[in-house]
Every structure is written in C-alpha cells, then in structure tokens.
Amino acid sequence: MTSTTVVLIPGMLKALRLVRVYGFMVERRDGLYYPGSNQPACSKALAEKMVEGGWLVKHGERYQPTEKGWHAGEAGSRSLRWL
C-alpha cells in the first residue's frame, strides 16, 4: 500500500477555520457550505483532498474536523485573518 502526503494550502486552511467555527460543513451541489451560507467554502474536490489528508471526516453529507483538522484550523485562524 502506498502512502500519499497531502499538503495544506490556503484554501484548505480557510475551510478548516470555518468548519472549526461551525462544527461541520454540508456538501451541496458544487461544494461545501457552512450552515446558513449561500457561498461555498471550498469545492468538493478540495474537501475530498482534506478527507484523504486526514483533516476532515465525512458522515453522509456532513464534513467534520478530525483532531488533526481541528488543530490545523486553529493555526489557520491565527495565520489567516478573515478573508
């Protein structure tokens, strides 16, 4: 079995910061949305990469942060101000 490394990019940090604030994001037609939003926080493809990297876990249409994702979102909230 081969192992791949997924590197965090700024778009991922923004999404992880939002999922940390709201506790989860919901998958809709074109991406992931935080509760009450009409703008996607990230694309489905980016969300799949975050699941692959171990930062998010998918439960049905909900994505929630893992422990690793929680800490990455915390770091992102310090380094990236509200975009």
mmCIF file of C-alpha atoms in Angstrom:
data_model
loop_
_atom_site.group_PDB
_atom_site.id
_atom_site.type_symbol
_atom_site.label_atom_id
_atom_site.label_comp_id
_atom_site.label_asym_id
_atom_site.label_seq_id
_atom_site.Cartn_x
_atom_site.Cartn_y
_atom_site.Cartn_z
ATOM 1 C CA MET A 1 0.000 0.000 0.000
ATOM 2 C CA THR A 2 1.364 3.408 -0.946
ATOM 3 C CA SER A 3 1.102 6.461 1.238
ATOM 4 C CA THR A 4 0.448 9.924 -0.137
ATOM 5 C CA THR A 5 1.101 13.234 1.532
ATOM 6 C CA VAL A 6 -1.478 15.974 1.202
ATOM 7 C CA VAL A 7 -0.084 19.455 1.783
ATOM 8 C CA LEU A 8 -2.314 22.127 3.284
ATOM 9 C CA ILE A 9 -2.911 25.105 1.007
ATOM 10 C CA PRO A 10 -4.537 28.451 1.959
ATOM 11 C CA GLY A 11 -7.944 27.381 0.570
ATOM 12 C CA MET A 12 -7.878 24.372 2.868
ATOM 13 C CA LEU A 13 -6.968 26.480 5.876
ATOM 14 C CA LYS A 14 -9.902 28.804 5.215
ATOM 15 C CA ALA A 15 -12.302 25.840 5.004
ATOM 16 C CA LEU A 16 -10.808 24.238 8.140
ATOM 17 C CA ARG A 17 -11.153 27.507 10.009
ATOM 18 C CA LEU A 18 -14.832 27.710 9.047
ATOM 19 C CA VAL A 19 -15.550 24.081 9.943
ATOM 20 C CA ARG A 20 -13.852 24.721 13.289
ATOM 21 C CA VAL A 21 -16.147 27.706 13.937
ATOM 22 C CA TYR A 22 -19.379 25.978 12.867
ATOM 23 C CA GLY A 23 -18.511 22.403 13.863
ATOM 24 C CA PHE A 24 -19.387 20.969 10.453
ATOM 25 C CA MET A 25 -19.984 21.824 6.812
ATOM 26 C CA VAL A 26 -22.577 20.429 4.451
ATOM 27 C CA GLU A 27 -21.980 19.099 0.953
ATOM 28 C CA ARG A 28 -24.229 20.626 -1.678
ATOM 29 C CA ARG A 29 -24.254 20.716 -5.462
ATOM 30 C CA ASP A 30 -20.912 22.429 -6.092
ATOM 31 C CA GLY A 31 -19.009 22.401 -2.817
ATOM 32 C CA LEU A 32 -19.023 22.535 0.964
ATOM 33 C CA TYR A 33 -21.075 25.158 2.763
ATOM 34 C CA TYR A 34 -21.142 26.182 6.391
ATOM 35 C CA PRO A 35 -24.621 26.447 7.995
ATOM 36 C CA GLY A 36 -26.613 29.376 6.625
ATOM 37 C CA SER A 37 -24.171 30.160 3.821
ATOM 38 C CA ASN A 38 -25.002 30.638 0.152
ATOM 39 C CA GLN A 39 -21.325 30.713 -0.926
ATOM 40 C CA PRO A 40 -19.211 27.540 -0.967
ATOM 41 C CA ALA A 41 -16.295 27.460 1.485
ATOM 42 C CA CYS A 42 -14.441 25.073 -0.831
ATOM 43 C CA SER A 43 -15.017 22.702 -3.730
ATOM 44 C CA LYS A 44 -15.942 19.043 -3.349
ATOM 45 C CA ALA A 45 -12.563 18.094 -4.833
ATOM 46 C CA LEU A 46 -10.732 20.136 -2.204
ATOM 47 C CA ALA A 47 -12.883 18.579 0.527
ATOM 48 C CA GLU A 48 -12.006 15.105 -0.750
ATOM 49 C CA LYS A 49 -8.308 16.009 -0.540
ATOM 50 C CA MET A 50 -8.818 17.147 3.062
ATOM 51 C CA VAL A 51 -10.514 13.819 3.864
ATOM 52 C CA GLU A 52 -7.622 11.996 2.179
ATOM 53 C CA GLY A 53 -5.144 14.054 4.226
ATOM 54 C CA GLY A 54 -6.939 13.250 7.472
ATOM 55 C CA TRP A 55 -8.170 16.786 8.269
ATOM 56 C CA LEU A 56 -11.877 16.117 7.704
ATOM 57 C CA VAL A 57 -14.128 13.110 8.076
ATOM 58 C CA LYS A 58 -17.284 12.658 6.010
ATOM 59 C CA HIS A 59 -20.554 11.444 7.549
ATOM 60 C CA GLY A 60 -23.225 11.356 4.854
ATOM 61 C CA GLU A 61 -23.417 14.921 3.534
ATOM 62 C CA ARG A 62 -21.672 16.394 6.593
ATOM 63 C CA TYR A 63 -17.966 17.002 6.935
ATOM 64 C CA GLN A 64 -16.495 17.371 10.407
ATOM 65 C CA PRO A 65 -12.947 18.147 11.522
ATOM 66 C CA THR A 66 -10.687 15.431 12.841
ATOM 67 C CA GLU A 67 -8.292 16.190 15.697
ATOM 68 C CA LYS A 68 -5.654 16.963 13.066
ATOM 69 C CA GLY A 69 -8.101 19.242 11.213
ATOM 70 C CA TRP A 70 -9.127 20.987 14.416
ATOM 71 C CA HIS A 71 -5.522 21.955 15.120
ATOM 72 C CA ALA A 72 -4.853 22.956 11.504
ATOM 73 C CA GLY A 73 -7.947 25.195 11.577
ATOM 74 C CA GLU A 74 -6.691 26.712 14.808
ATOM 75 C CA ALA A 75 -3.353 27.501 13.201
ATOM 76 C CA GLY A 76 -5.135 28.849 10.139
ATOM 77 C CA SER A 77 -7.237 31.182 12.228
ATOM 78 C CA ARG A 78 -4.071 32.703 13.682
ATOM 79 C CA SER A 79 -2.180 32.989 10.397
ATOM 80 C CA LEU A 80 -5.069 33.889 8.070
ATOM 81 C CA ARG A 81 -7.325 36.702 9.097
ATOM 82 C CA TRP A 82 -10.925 36.747 7.866
ATOM 83 C CA LEU A 83 -10.634 36.550 4.102
#
